[in-house]
Tab-separated table of C-alpha atoms in Angstrom:
chain	number	residue	atom	x	y	z
R	1	MET	CA	-12.834	2.820	-9.356
R	2	PRO	CA	-16.425	1.537	-10.928
R	3	ALA	CA	-16.387	-2.267	-11.406
R	4	ARG	CA	-17.166	-1.881	-15.283
R	5	PHE	CA	-16.389	-4.451	-17.905
R	6	GLY	CA	-18.873	-3.731	-20.898
R	7	ALA	CA	-18.629	-5.000	-24.980
R	8	ARG	CA	-15.376	-5.843	-26.052
R	9	ARG	CA	-15.071	-7.289	-29.869
R	10	LEU	CA	-14.922	-10.549	-30.414
R	11	GLY	CA	-11.279	-11.626	-30.752
R	12	GLY	CA	-10.525	-8.828	-27.769
R	13	ARG	CA	-11.500	-10.031	-24.019
R	14	ILE	CA	-10.593	-8.362	-21.587
R	15	LEU	CA	-7.997	-8.006	-19.655
R	16	TRP	CA	-7.331	-9.092	-16.674
R	17	SER	CA	-7.862	-7.381	-12.845
R	18	PRO	CA	-7.830	-8.238	-9.600
R	19	LEU	CA	-11.183	-7.370	-9.772
R	20	LEU	CA	-12.375	-9.793	-10.903
R	21	LEU	CA	-11.273	-11.737	-7.718
R	22	GLY	CA	-14.699	-10.954	-6.415
R	23	SER	CA	-15.403	-10.872	-2.964
R	24	SER	CA	-11.486	-12.538	-1.808
R	25	LEU	CA	-10.565	-9.109	-2.696
R	26	ALA	CA	-9.630	-8.203	0.619
R	27	ALA	CA	-8.560	-4.487	-0.242
R	28	TRP	CA	-6.342	-2.958	-3.418
R	29	TRP	CA	-4.337	0.062	-3.276
R	30	SER	CA	-2.777	1.536	-6.442
R	31	ALA	CA	-1.022	4.130	-7.249
R	32	LEU	CA	-2.232	4.869	-10.534
R	33	GLN	CA	-5.721	6.034	-9.228
R	34	SER	CA	-4.692	9.309	-8.211
R	35	SER	CA	-8.647	10.148	-7.006
R	36	SER	CA	-7.908	7.300	-3.902
R	37	ILE	CA	-5.184	8.883	-2.995
R	38	THR	CA	-5.799	12.478	-0.320
R	39	LEU	CA	-3.324	15.588	0.445
R	40	ALA	CA	-1.842	17.715	2.038
R	41	GLY	CA	1.087	19.105	0.363
R	42	SER	CA	2.360	16.152	-1.319
R	43	ASN	CA	2.489	14.268	2.008
R	44	VAL	CA	-0.218	10.976	2.278
R	45	THR	CA	-2.820	11.659	4.623
R	46	ALA	CA	-4.601	8.846	3.411
R	47	TRP	CA	-5.059	6.076	0.240
R	48	ALA	CA	-8.152	4.703	0.242
R	49	SER	CA	-8.147	1.322	-1.076
R	50	ILE	CA	-10.673	0.554	-4.549
R	51	VAL	CA	-12.719	-2.195	-3.047
R	52	GLY	CA	-13.597	-2.549	0.204
R	53	GLY	CA	-14.559	0.952	2.040
R	54	ILE	CA	-10.438	1.019	3.446
R	55	SER	CA	-7.911	3.324	3.092
R	56	ALA	CA	-4.861	3.795	5.045
R	57	THR	CA	-3.980	6.366	6.882
R	58	GLN	CA	-1.756	8.767	9.020
R	59	VAL	CA	-2.277	11.558	10.851
R	60	THR	CA	1.749	12.504	12.231
R	61	GLY	CA	2.866	14.920	9.623
R	62	ALA	CA	6.307	13.344	10.941
R	63	ASN	CA	5.247	10.415	9.704
R	64	GLN	CA	3.219	10.154	7.183
R	65	PRO	CA	4.831	8.744	3.189
R	66	THR	CA	4.727	11.141	0.253
R	67	TYR	CA	3.108	11.656	-3.580
R	68	ALA	CA	5.766	10.939	-6.260
R	69	ALA	CA	3.660	11.234	-9.314
R	70	SER	CA	5.922	9.472	-11.240
R	71	GLY	CA	8.363	8.271	-8.916
R	72	LEU	CA	7.956	4.411	-10.332
R	73	ASN	CA	9.085	3.642	-14.014
R	74	GLY	CA	7.452	7.245	-14.913
R	75	LEU	CA	4.472	5.858	-12.707
R	76	PRO	CA	2.643	7.464	-9.074
R	77	THR	CA	3.707	6.021	-6.360
R	78	ILE	CA	3.826	5.839	-2.544
R	79	SER	CA	7.492	7.307	-0.850
R	80	PHE	CA	8.509	6.211	2.207
R	81	ASN	CA	11.825	7.288	3.688
R	82	GLY	CA	12.865	4.193	5.920
R	83	SER	CA	13.039	6.212	9.244
R	84	SER	CA	9.150	7.397	9.888
R	85	SER	CA	7.045	6.838	7.342
R	86	TYR	CA	3.808	4.307	7.713
R	87	MET	CA	0.088	3.970	7.163
R	88	THR	CA	-2.555	1.859	8.970
R	89	ALA	CA	-5.166	0.537	7.809
R	90	ASN	CA	-8.237	-1.691	9.455
R	91	VAL	CA	-8.825	-4.439	6.678
R	92	ALA	CA	-10.490	-7.313	8.253
R	93	GLN	CA	-7.529	-10.423	7.624
R	94	SER	CA	-8.296	-14.171	6.916
R	95	ALA	CA	-6.185	-17.536	8.330
R	96	SER	CA	-5.732	-17.983	4.571
R	97	TRP	CA	-4.423	-14.747	2.458
R	98	SER	CA	-2.755	-14.301	-0.856
R	99	VAL	CA	-0.185	-10.485	-1.268
R	100	GLN	CA	1.394	-9.027	-3.041
R	101	ALA	CA	2.785	-5.502	-4.247
R	102	VAL	CA	4.575	-3.674	-6.989
R	103	ALA	CA	7.729	-1.953	-5.380
R	104	SER	CA	10.380	-0.422	-5.147
R	105	THR	CA	13.672	-0.016	-2.195
R	106	ALA	CA	16.702	2.302	-1.871
R	107	SER	CA	18.685	-0.092	0.207
R	108	LEU	CA	19.446	-3.318	0.793
R	109	ALA	CA	21.200	-2.661	3.960
R	110	SER	CA	18.291	-3.976	6.214
R	111	TYR	CA	15.235	-4.956	6.679
R	112	GLY	CA	11.874	-3.048	4.931
R	113	SER	CA	8.192	-3.750	5.669
R	114	ILE	CA	5.970	-3.900	2.907
R	115	ILE	CA	2.585	-4.673	5.193
R	116	THR	CA	2.648	-6.088	7.929
R	117	SER	CA	0.101	-7.697	10.553
R	118	ASP	CA	-0.393	-9.721	13.073
R	119	ASN	CA	-2.529	-10.822	15.831
R	120	ASP	CA	-0.016	-10.078	19.184
R	121	PRO	CA	1.685	-6.488	19.672
R	122	ALA	CA	4.584	-7.581	20.341
R	123	ARG	CA	5.678	-9.612	17.318
R	124	MET	CA	5.874	-9.436	14.212
R	125	ALA	CA	4.832	-11.003	11.315
R	126	GLN	CA	4.825	-9.672	7.828
R	127	TYR	CA	3.041	-9.905	4.859
R	128	LEU	CA	6.087	-9.164	2.738
R	129	ARG	CA	9.187	-7.894	3.739
R	130	ILE	CA	12.463	-7.044	1.934
R	131	GLU	CA	15.110	-9.356	3.831
R	132	THR	CA	18.638	-7.758	4.322
R	133	GLY	CA	19.944	-8.494	0.785
R	134	GLY	CA	16.731	-8.037	-1.200
R	135	ALA	CA	15.201	-11.223	-1.257
R	136	ILE	CA	11.573	-11.095	-1.051
R	137	GLY	CA	10.074	-12.650	2.600
R	138	SER	CA	7.141	-13.544	4.143
R	139	ILE	CA	5.974	-15.013	8.071
R	140	THR	CA	3.957	-15.820	9.521
R	141	PHE	CA	2.796	-17.773	13.363
R	142	ASN	CA	1.377	-20.883	14.784
R	143	THR	CA	-0.736	-20.539	17.802
R	144	GLY	CA	1.754	-22.055	19.841
R	145	GLY	CA	4.224	-19.039	19.113
R	146	SER	CA	5.858	-20.484	16.406
R	147	PHE	CA	7.101	-18.996	13.588
R	148	SER	CA	7.908	-20.185	9.607
R	149	LEU	CA	9.765	-17.845	6.988
R	150	ALA	CA	9.974	-17.859	3.474
R	151	ALA	CA	12.794	-16.615	1.778
R	152	THR	CA	12.390	-15.726	-2.509
R	153	SER	CA	15.684	-17.575	-4.001
R	154	THR	CA	15.779	-13.832	-6.246
R	155	THR	CA	16.636	-10.613	-4.708
R	156	VAL	CA	15.736	-7.371	-5.895
R	157	LEU	CA	17.689	-4.382	-6.980
R	158	THR	CA	18.313	-1.244	-5.762
R	159	ASN	CA	15.779	2.089	-7.408
R	160	THR	CA	13.965	-1.054	-9.118
R	161	PRO	CA	10.579	-1.320	-9.444
R	162	PHE	CA	9.506	-5.239	-8.874
R	163	VAL	CA	6.752	-7.690	-8.355
R	164	CYS	CA	6.458	-9.373	-5.476
R	165	ALA	CA	3.985	-11.095	-3.475
R	166	ALA	CA	2.613	-13.871	-0.990
R	167	ILE	CA	0.976	-17.130	-1.047
R	168	ARG	CA	-0.571	-18.297	2.293
R	169	SER	CA	-2.422	-21.289	3.158
R	170	ALA	CA	-3.681	-22.628	6.976
R	171	THR	CA	-6.016	-25.826	5.088
R	172	VAL	CA	-2.876	-26.785	3.453
R	173	GLN	CA	0.590	-25.580	5.308
R	174	SER	CA	2.132	-23.608	3.105
R	175	ILE	CA	3.707	-19.815	2.517
R	176	ALA	CA	5.345	-18.880	0.077
R	177	ALA	CA	6.804	-16.254	-1.619
R	178	TYR	CA	7.500	-15.218	-5.283
R	179	LEU	CA	9.550	-12.501	-6.608
R	180	ASN	CA	8.212	-10.790	-10.116
R	181	ASP	CA	6.552	-14.259	-9.667
R	182	GLY	CA	9.837	-16.369	-9.809
R	183	GLY	CA	12.504	-17.438	-6.976
R	184	GLN	CA	10.031	-19.123	-5.121
R	185	GLY	CA	10.832	-20.180	-1.546
R	186	SER	CA	8.623	-21.542	0.461
R	187	ALA	CA	8.228	-23.106	4.304
R	188	THR	CA	5.659	-25.602	5.732
R	189	PRO	CA	4.014	-23.856	8.457
R	190	THR	CA	2.703	-26.947	12.032
R	191	GLY	CA	-0.019	-26.018	13.712
R	192	THR	CA	-2.803	-24.084	13.223
R	193	ALA	CA	-2.242	-20.665	11.879
R	194	GLN	CA	-2.513	-17.576	14.044
R	195	ALA	CA	-6.288	-15.187	12.686
R	196	LEU	CA	-4.281	-11.920	11.991
R	197	THR	CA	-6.593	-8.820	13.904
R	198	GLN	CA	-4.183	-6.163	14.696
R	199	VAL	CA	-4.031	-3.350	12.429
R	200	ILE	CA	-2.151	-3.271	9.082
R	201	ARG	CA	0.203	-1.250	8.443
R	202	LEU	CA	1.680	-0.158	5.853
R	203	GLY	CA	5.944	0.644	5.544
R	204	ALA	CA	7.118	-0.759	8.966
R	205	GLN	CA	6.070	-3.862	10.750
R	206	THR	CA	2.943	-4.227	13.264
R	207	ASN	CA	4.594	-3.569	16.991
R	208	THR	CA	6.616	-0.863	17.683
R	209	PRO	CA	6.497	1.231	14.338
R	210	SER	CA	10.360	-0.840	12.994
R	211	LEU	CA	11.651	-2.021	9.983
R	212	PHE	CA	11.047	1.129	7.991
R	213	LEU	CA	10.947	0.077	4.353
R	214	ASN	CA	12.962	2.804	2.525
R	215	GLY	CA	10.822	2.541	-1.081
R	216	LYS	CA	8.429	2.932	-3.038
R	217	ILE	CA	4.805	1.406	-2.744
R	218	SER	CA	2.958	1.601	-5.618
R	219	ASP	CA	-0.079	-1.169	-5.361
R	220	LEU	CA	-0.850	-3.842	-3.145
R	221	ILE	CA	-2.791	-6.173	-2.591
R	222	LEU	CA	-4.786	-9.220	-0.433
R	223	VAL	CA	-7.009	-11.602	-0.922
R	224	ASN	CA	-8.386	-12.771	1.994
R	225	ARG	CA	-7.340	-16.735	0.361
R	226	ALA	CA	-4.381	-18.565	-0.944
R	227	LEU	CA	-4.492	-17.254	-4.616
R	228	THR	CA	-4.637	-20.555	-6.783
R	229	THR	CA	-1.157	-21.024	-9.109
R	230	LEU	CA	-2.691	-19.265	-12.318
R	231	GLU	CA	-4.471	-16.265	-10.651
R	232	ARG	CA	-0.881	-16.120	-9.272
R	233	GLN	CA	0.547	-15.868	-12.339
R	234	LYS	CA	-2.132	-13.539	-14.336
R	235	MET	CA	-1.906	-10.934	-10.655
R	236	ALA	CA	1.566	-10.417	-10.925
R	237	ALA	CA	1.533	-10.101	-15.085
R	238	SER	CA	-1.093	-7.608	-14.360
R	239	ARG	CA	0.224	-5.468	-12.087
R	240	ALA	CA	3.908	-5.430	-14.494
R	241	TRP	CA	2.151	-4.854	-17.619
R	242	ALA	CA	0.459	-2.047	-15.079
R	243	PHE	CA	3.899	-0.428	-14.321
R	244	GLY	CA	5.248	-1.246	-17.396
R	245	VAL	CA	7.966	-4.297	-15.284
R	246	GLN	CA	6.800	-6.921	-18.053
R	247	SER	CA	10.112	-7.829	-18.537
R	248	SER	CA	11.124	-8.539	-15.087
R	249	LEU	CA	8.958	-10.776	-14.823
R	250	ASP	CA	10.459	-13.994	-14.609
R	251	ALA	CA	10.628	-16.321	-17.502
R	252	SER	CA	8.245	-19.180	-16.512
R	253	THR	CA	5.640	-16.842	-16.538
R	254	PRO	CA	3.230	-17.400	-19.586
R	255	TYR	CA	1.889	-13.942	-19.226
R	256	ARG	CA	5.854	-12.073	-20.962
R	257	SER	CA	5.204	-11.814	-23.687
R	258	SER	CA	0.899	-10.625	-23.801
R	259	PRO	CA	-1.072	-9.298	-20.240
R	260	PRO	CA	-3.536	-11.648	-18.877
R	261	ARG	CA	-7.218	-11.774	-19.952
R	262	ALA	CA	-9.881	-12.780	-18.275
R	263	SER	CA	-11.002	-16.456	-19.173
R	264	LEU	CA	-14.450	-16.729	-19.293
R	265	ALA	CA	-14.991	-18.786	-16.794
R	266	GLU	CA	-13.658	-15.025	-14.888
R	267	LEU	CA	-15.990	-13.479	-16.055
R	268	GLU	CA	-18.849	-15.190	-15.155
R	269	GLN	CA	-17.930	-15.729	-11.384
R	270	TRP	CA	-17.690	-12.245	-11.731
R	271	ALA	CA	-20.702	-10.874	-13.549
R	272	ASP	CA	-22.544	-13.412	-10.401
R	273	GLU	CA	-21.465	-12.341	-7.537
R	274	HIS	CA	-22.994	-8.487	-8.812
R	275	GLY	CA	-26.325	-9.356	-9.997
R	276	TRP	CA	-25.152	-9.930	-14.097
R	277	ARG	CA	-25.175	-12.842	-15.799
R	278	VAL	CA	-23.150	-13.671	-18.838
R	279	ILE	CA	-24.446	-14.594	-22.024
R	280	ASP	CA	-22.108	-15.395	-25.146
R	281	LEU	CA	-24.104	-13.775	-28.535
R	282	ALA	CA	-23.400	-16.394	-30.163
R	283	ALA	CA	-25.963	-18.943	-28.411
R	284	HIS	CA	-27.989	-15.739	-28.838
R	285	ARG	CA	-27.934	-14.646	-32.788
R	286	GLU	CA	-31.534	-12.518	-32.749
R	287	GLN	CA	-30.394	-10.172	-30.147
R	288	ALA	CA	-26.714	-9.411	-31.369
R	289	ARG	CA	-27.930	-8.690	-35.314
R	290	ARG	CA	-29.796	-5.742	-33.891
R	291	ILE	CA	-25.981	-4.987	-32.617
R	292	TYR	CA	-23.702	-2.714	-35.433
R	293	THR	CA	-20.455	-4.513	-35.186
R	294	PRO	CA	-21.490	-7.599	-32.580
R	295	PRO	CA	-19.518	-8.503	-29.607
R	296	ARG	CA	-18.589	-12.113	-28.775
R	297	LEU	CA	-20.034	-11.316	-24.659
R	298	LEU	CA	-21.799	-8.774	-23.342
R	299	ILE	CA	-22.414	-8.489	-18.935
R	300	VAL	CA	-26.266	-7.423	-18.636
R	301	PRO	CA	-27.472	-7.753	-15.834
R	302	HIS	CA	-30.034	-9.796	-13.991
R	303	HIS	CA	-33.170	-7.905	-15.356
R	304	GLY	CA	-32.541	-7.308	-18.342
R	305	TRP	CA	-30.875	-5.497	-21.365
R	306	ARG	CA	-31.716	-2.451	-24.109
R	307	ILE	CA	-30.386	-2.293	-27.677
R	308	ALA	CA	-30.076	1.012	-28.942
R	309	ALA	CA	-32.185	0.352	-32.917
I	1	MET	CA	20.573	10.716	9.348
I	2	THR	CA	17.231	11.683	10.895
I	3	ARG	CA	17.405	14.504	12.780
I	4	TYR	CA	15.542	15.014	15.898
I	5	LEU	CA	14.428	18.132	18.344
I	6	VAL	CA	16.266	16.847	21.457
I	7	TYR	CA	14.324	18.364	25.367
I	8	PRO	CA	14.458	16.723	29.076
I	9	THR	CA	10.314	16.758	29.876
I	10	GLN	CA	7.642	15.579	28.425
I	11	ALA	CA	5.632	18.510	28.401
I	12	GLU	CA	8.670	20.790	26.559
I	13	ALA	CA	8.472	18.230	24.278
I	14	GLN	CA	5.376	18.722	22.915
I	15	ALA	CA	5.086	22.510	23.740
I	16	ALA	CA	7.066	22.985	20.673
I	17	VAL	CA	4.889	20.648	18.886
I	18	ASP	CA	2.100	23.509	19.507
I	19	ALA	CA	4.113	25.931	18.631
I	20	ILE	CA	5.144	23.829	14.786
I	21	ASP	CA	1.712	22.766	14.570
I	22	ALA	CA	0.502	26.685	15.219
I	23	ARG	CA	2.857	27.919	12.415
I	24	ALA	CA	2.257	24.604	10.387
I	25	ARG	CA	-1.760	25.401	10.258
I	26	VAL	CA	-1.241	29.204	9.414
I	27	LEU	CA	0.699	27.610	6.373
I	28	PHE	CA	-1.484	25.547	4.894
I	29	ARG	CA	-4.417	27.783	5.551
I	30	ALA	CA	-2.378	30.087	3.308
I	31	ALA	CA	-2.477	26.960	0.880
I	32	GLY	CA	-6.077	26.349	0.538
I	33	TYR	CA	-6.531	23.798	3.026
I	34	ALA	CA	-9.138	24.031	5.872
I	35	ILE	CA	-8.706	23.986	9.186
I	36	ASP	CA	-11.306	21.663	11.460
I	37	ALA	CA	-11.891	22.475	15.259
I	38	GLN	CA	-9.796	20.756	16.817
I	39	GLY	CA	-7.147	21.920	14.453
I	40	ALA	CA	-6.467	18.915	12.119
I	41	VAL	CA	-5.651	20.235	8.843
I	42	ILE	CA	-8.088	18.481	6.071
I	43	GLY	CA	-6.191	16.888	3.037
I	44	LYS	CA	-7.476	17.593	-0.620
I	45	ARG	CA	-8.809	14.316	-2.375
I	46	ASP	CA	-9.279	15.167	-5.721
I	47	GLY	CA	-9.457	18.852	-5.431
I	48	ALA	CA	-11.616	18.621	-2.730
I	49	ASP	CA	-11.624	18.847	1.206
I	50	ASP	CA	-11.177	15.166	2.734
I	51	PRO	CA	-12.084	14.765	6.175
I	52	SER	CA	-10.159	10.452	6.362
I	53	GLY	CA	-7.413	11.995	5.703
I	54	VAL	CA	-6.322	14.713	8.058
I	55	THR	CA	-3.520	15.852	9.494
I	56	THR	CA	-3.120	16.109	13.467
I	57	THR	CA	0.212	17.252	14.280
I	58	TRP	CA	3.006	17.130	13.000
I	59	ASP	CA	4.452	14.797	15.553
I	60	ILE	CA	4.254	12.925	18.397
I	61	SER	CA	7.285	13.182	21.163
I	62	ARG	CA	8.657	9.729	21.991
I	63	GLN	CA	10.615	9.195	24.839
I	64	ARG	CA	14.578	7.557	24.138
I	65	ALA	CA	16.741	5.900	26.324
I	66	ASP	CA	18.803	7.852	28.412
I	67	GLY	CA	15.067	9.791	28.954
I	68	ALA	CA	15.358	13.064	27.024
I	69	TRP	CA	12.368	13.107	24.244
I	70	ILE	CA	12.193	13.847	21.026
I	71	VAL	CA	10.766	15.162	18.084
I	72	ALA	CA	11.354	15.010	14.458
I	73	HIS	CA	12.676	17.697	12.836
I	74	PRO	CA	10.789	20.081	10.322
I	75	GLU	CA	13.432	19.300	7.884
I	76	ALA	CA	12.813	15.120	7.770
I	77	ARG	CA	10.464	16.201	5.554
I	78	ALA	CA	11.973	17.223	1.793
I	79	ALA	CA	8.919	19.705	1.262
I	80	ASN	CA	9.675	21.787	4.180
I	81	ASP	CA	12.889	22.595	2.307
I	82	ALA	CA	10.554	25.249	0.101
I	83	GLU	CA	10.851	29.099	0.607
I	84	VAL	CA	7.951	30.599	2.190
I	85	ARG	CA	10.057	33.653	1.684
I	86	PRO	CA	13.086	33.820	-0.030
I	87	GLY	CA	16.019	32.792	2.636
I	88	VAL	CA	12.630	31.026	5.085
I	89	THR	CA	11.956	27.869	4.007
I	90	ARG	CA	9.046	25.986	6.221
I	91	ALA	CA	11.176	23.916	8.510
I	92	ASP	CA	13.135	27.617	9.373
I	93	TYR	CA	8.706	28.754	9.388
I	94	VAL	CA	7.363	26.035	11.740
I	95	MET	CA	9.874	26.494	14.251
I	96	GLN	CA	9.867	30.557	14.719
I	97	ASP	CA	8.728	29.621	17.976
I	98	LEU	CA	11.169	27.341	19.759
I	99	GLY	CA	14.112	29.688	20.292
I	100	SER	CA	17.613	27.298	19.787
I	101	PRO	CA	16.954	24.096	20.405
I	102	VAL	CA	19.282	20.964	20.872
I	103	ILE	CA	19.425	19.262	18.116
I	104	GLU	CA	20.935	15.153	17.527
I	105	ALA	CA	21.157	13.439	13.987
I	106	ASP	CA	19.395	9.043	15.675
I	107	PRO	CA	22.887	7.305	15.024
I	108	HIS	CA	20.295	4.028	14.514
I	109	ASP	CA	22.811	1.976	16.716
I	110	GLY	CA	20.360	1.566	19.462
I	111	THR	CA	20.635	3.615	22.120
I	112	TRP	CA	17.895	5.235	21.286
I	113	PHE	CA	15.824	2.885	21.204
I	114	PRO	CA	16.126	-0.858	21.764
I	115	SER	CA	16.465	-2.740	19.091
I	116	PRO	CA	13.348	-4.615	17.959
I	117	ALA	CA	13.251	-8.568	18.806
I	118	VAL	CA	13.537	-8.867	14.990
I	119	LEU	CA	12.341	-11.867	13.596
I	120	HIS	CA	14.726	-13.769	11.272
I	121	PRO	CA	16.166	-17.819	10.862
């Protein structure tokens, strides 16, 4: 996806996007971008991340998930069958991380892995999973092998889309899970966070594939640091609005009535990482005078810009 | 419940997979998919061939606790319910060279495979 924001009208600041996380955004899979999905019939053989040049793949036909153009809230999704389907991706991982998914499940009778990884094939750390009964759980290990589980106080409903997330900070020693940006469940890990070095799996646990997801994943984001509260709220709301499930967001979120928008600071940071700079035209009236219906903000390359006469 | 083809040896299970793959390639080729030199089906992304998204085989046989080898039944994919000609589904077609294999459903009670050490409090 081209990372393009462009100029906006006064008062129409752009919608917040995970792309604004810049280099912190390790991977972002979105079924809304059909060009990221490789198919053999309806089977998904590869699902390309929007950033990072990463693809989740599955070369074995019986283990491939399937694509449904209107499978989640009338929008595209990847469907996992709960018994064999999963995908694998090689993603550089960090001790602190944040992860979020837009998903649904057809069953609460058993664990459903959404995204997993670990340092050791014999262990089964889960970035995000659906616990038996429907809570959202996230597990982290320390280097001594002890684990901490954070599980939400709220639960998902079967066949009902939701936004789930987990945030692990290795610096302040915390792990928290969220469902629809609420129902926070937390734990306080001890020791040193274990680095995650195994491949990432979508739809199954990392160890001998099991704990399969019987459900759908439409959007999956992995960030290589712990998000702030505001970033977490914006990320949850951004994807909730994208998939039309904003009414499911927790009452505490500030973005139930309107989607989150980018702040000037976020735009400036993003622009700086990409070799661009933000010019506030209110302070550059000569340039603004030459633009019909001048915008308040423009993002322009460092090497200059042109305005059509 | 998910059903599997059951074979006494890995060699027999692999022969079944090979037979399924051979016929599946015929179906994929007829549907416009390219097959690479290794026999993998090249997926399509936005209508164009994408060599990064290939299907190399139908399944990888696994040995269950009693020593038998299992292969996923082609019916496991809903798309294989589609008919390639009247009365013959894709699953029927790719299984035509298998004779009459033993077919069993995984009871998912740990008898086929030991339960993983699931982490939970």
